[in-house]
Amino acid sequence: MIDSGTVGDWSVKDVLAHLTAWQQMTLKWYRLGLEGKTPVTPSTKHTWREIPALNQEIYEIHHQQPLDDVKIAFEMSHREILNVMETISSDNFFMPKVYKWTKSTTLGSYFTSATSSHYNWALKEIRRGLKWKHNQNKQIE
């Protein structure tokens, strides 16, 4: 969980922190939108074209956090985002332009990107990294 180099330079713990950060950003955007505000997405420092830099910033912020803290934060964030998703009607979730801040994208696209799509990416990358590490260890033997 804490060995670097599983997903690029990241550990599994770093991936969990990454997923948590994106979920929390999505929830923040949603809540600001409910208040009638237009959140700056993805962040005030980065545009959508600068996602690698934003992801690196997330890594640097959370990399030193203890594993237990990251696991707890991820579990809480996962439950929170699922609970929020359950409160949103299908029309509000899947129709474009319901929320001003999503523009022509659906709210569901944002939540899917922060949950299932991101989970699929993480699982695939973790499996690939662990397989690579396993093969490296076999070569050493």
CSV table of C-alpha atoms in Angstrom, one decimal:
chain,number,residue,atom,x,y,z
A,1,MET,CA,0.0,0.0,0.0
A,2,ILE,CA,2.8,2.4,0.7
A,3,ASP,CA,5.5,1.2,-1.8
A,4,SER,CA,6.1,3.8,-4.4
A,5,GLY,CA,6.3,2.8,-8.0
A,6,THR,CA,3.0,1.0,-8.3
A,7,VAL,CA,1.3,3.6,-10.4
A,8,GLY,CA,4.2,5.6,-11.9
A,9,ASP,CA,5.9,7.0,-8.9
A,10,TRP,CA,2.8,6.6,-6.8
A,11,SER,CA,1.9,4.0,-4.2
A,12,VAL,CA,-1.6,2.6,-3.7
A,13,LYS,CA,-2.0,5.0,-0.8
A,14,ASP,CA,-1.2,7.9,-3.1
A,15,VAL,CA,-3.9,6.6,-5.6
A,16,LEU,CA,-6.4,6.5,-2.8
A,17,ALA,CA,-5.5,10.1,-1.8
A,18,HIS,CA,-5.9,11.1,-5.4
A,19,LEU,CA,-9.3,9.6,-5.7
A,20,THR,CA,-10.4,11.2,-2.4
A,21,ALA,CA,-9.2,14.6,-3.6
A,22,TRP,CA,-11.1,14.4,-6.9
A,23,GLN,CA,-14.3,13.3,-5.1
A,24,GLN,CA,-14.0,16.2,-2.7
A,25,MET,CA,-13.5,18.6,-5.5
A,26,THR,CA,-16.6,17.3,-7.3
A,27,LEU,CA,-18.6,17.6,-4.1
A,28,LYS,CA,-17.4,21.1,-3.6
A,29,TRP,CA,-18.3,22.1,-7.2
A,30,TYR,CA,-21.8,20.6,-6.7
A,31,ARG,CA,-22.4,22.3,-3.4
A,32,LEU,CA,-21.3,25.7,-4.8
A,33,GLY,CA,-23.6,25.1,-7.8
A,34,LEU,CA,-26.5,24.5,-5.5
A,35,GLU,CA,-25.8,27.9,-3.9
A,36,GLY,CA,-26.1,29.5,-7.4
A,37,LYS,CA,-22.3,30.0,-7.7
A,38,THR,CA,-20.1,29.0,-10.6
A,39,PRO,CA,-17.1,27.1,-9.2
A,40,VAL,CA,-13.8,27.4,-11.0
A,41,THR,CA,-13.1,23.9,-12.3
A,42,PRO,CA,-10.9,22.1,-12.0
A,43,SER,CA,-9.1,24.6,-9.6
A,44,THR,CA,-8.2,28.2,-9.3
A,45,LYS,CA,-4.6,27.3,-10.2
A,46,HIS,CA,-5.2,24.8,-13.1
A,47,THR,CA,-7.2,24.5,-16.2
A,48,TRP,CA,-8.5,21.2,-17.6
A,49,ARG,CA,-5.5,21.2,-19.9
A,50,GLU,CA,-3.2,21.2,-16.8
A,51,ILE,CA,-4.6,18.1,-15.1
A,52,PRO,CA,-1.2,16.5,-14.8
A,53,ALA,CA,0.1,19.5,-12.8
A,54,LEU,CA,-3.0,19.4,-10.6
A,55,ASN,CA,-2.6,15.7,-10.0
A,56,GLN,CA,1.0,16.3,-9.1
A,57,GLU,CA,-0.1,19.0,-6.6
A,58,ILE,CA,-2.6,16.6,-5.1
A,59,TYR,CA,0.2,14.0,-4.8
A,60,GLU,CA,2.5,16.5,-3.1
A,61,ILE,CA,-0.1,17.6,-0.6
A,62,HIS,CA,-1.1,14.1,0.5
A,63,HIS,CA,2.0,12.0,-0.1
A,64,GLN,CA,3.3,12.3,3.5
A,65,GLN,CA,-0.1,11.4,5.1
A,66,PRO,CA,-0.2,8.1,7.0
A,67,LEU,CA,-1.8,5.2,5.3
A,68,ASP,CA,-4.5,4.8,8.0
A,69,ASP,CA,-5.5,8.5,7.6
A,70,VAL,CA,-5.7,8.1,3.8
A,71,LYS,CA,-7.8,4.9,4.0
A,72,ILE,CA,-10.2,6.5,6.4
A,73,ALA,CA,-10.5,9.7,4.3
A,74,PHE,CA,-11.1,7.6,1.2
A,75,GLU,CA,-13.8,5.5,2.9
A,76,MET,CA,-15.6,8.5,4.2
A,77,SER,CA,-15.4,10.4,0.9
A,78,HIS,CA,-16.6,7.3,-1.0
A,79,ARG,CA,-19.7,7.1,1.3
A,80,GLU,CA,-20.3,10.8,1.2
A,81,ILE,CA,-20.3,11.0,-2.6
A,82,LEU,CA,-22.5,8.0,-2.9
A,83,ASN,CA,-24.9,9.5,-0.4
A,84,VAL,CA,-25.0,12.8,-2.3
A,85,MET,CA,-25.6,11.0,-5.6
A,86,GLU,CA,-28.6,9.2,-4.1
A,87,THR,CA,-30.2,12.5,-3.4
A,88,ILE,CA,-30.0,13.8,-7.0
A,89,SER,CA,-32.9,13.1,-9.3
A,90,SER,CA,-32.2,11.3,-12.6
A,91,ASP,CA,-33.2,14.4,-14.6
A,92,ASN,CA,-30.8,16.6,-12.6
A,93,PHE,CA,-28.1,13.9,-12.9
A,94,PHE,CA,-28.4,13.1,-16.6
A,95,MET,CA,-29.7,16.2,-18.4
A,96,PRO,CA,-27.2,18.7,-19.6
A,97,LYS,CA,-27.4,22.3,-18.6
A,98,VAL,CA,-29.4,21.7,-15.4
A,99,TYR,CA,-26.5,23.3,-13.5
A,100,LYS,CA,-25.0,26.4,-14.9
A,101,TRP,CA,-21.5,25.4,-13.8
A,102,THR,CA,-21.6,22.1,-15.8
A,103,LYS,CA,-22.3,24.0,-19.0
A,104,SER,CA,-23.2,21.4,-21.7
A,105,THR,CA,-21.9,18.5,-19.6
A,106,THR,CA,-24.2,16.5,-17.3
A,107,LEU,CA,-23.7,16.4,-13.6
A,108,GLY,CA,-23.5,12.7,-13.9
A,109,SER,CA,-20.4,13.0,-16.0
A,110,TYR,CA,-18.6,14.8,-13.2
A,111,PHE,CA,-19.7,12.3,-10.6
A,112,THR,CA,-18.9,9.3,-12.8
A,113,SER,CA,-15.5,10.7,-13.4
A,114,ALA,CA,-14.9,11.1,-9.7
A,115,THR,CA,-16.2,7.6,-8.9
A,116,SER,CA,-16.6,4.6,-11.2
A,117,SER,CA,-14.5,5.8,-14.1
A,118,HIS,CA,-11.8,6.9,-11.7
A,119,TYR,CA,-12.0,3.6,-9.8
A,120,ASN,CA,-11.7,1.6,-13.0
A,121,TRP,CA,-8.6,3.6,-13.9
A,122,ALA,CA,-7.1,3.1,-10.5
A,123,LEU,CA,-7.8,-0.6,-10.4
A,124,LYS,CA,-6.3,-1.1,-13.8
A,125,GLU,CA,-3.2,0.9,-13.0
A,126,ILE,CA,-2.7,-0.8,-9.6
A,127,ARG,CA,-3.0,-4.2,-11.2
A,128,ARG,CA,-0.6,-3.3,-13.9
A,129,GLY,CA,1.9,-1.9,-11.4
A,130,LEU,CA,1.7,-4.9,-9.1
A,131,LYS,CA,2.1,-7.3,-12.0
A,132,TRP,CA,5.2,-5.4,-13.1
A,133,LYS,CA,6.6,-5.5,-9.6
A,134,HIS,CA,5.9,-9.2,-9.3
A,135,ASN,CA,7.7,-9.9,-12.6
A,136,GLN,CA,10.6,-7.8,-11.5
A,137,ASN,CA,10.9,-9.8,-8.3
A,138,LYS,CA,10.8,-13.1,-10.2
A,139,GLN,CA,13.6,-11.9,-12.4
A,140,ILE,CA,15.7,-11.1,-9.3
A,141,GLU,CA,15.2,-14.6,-7.9
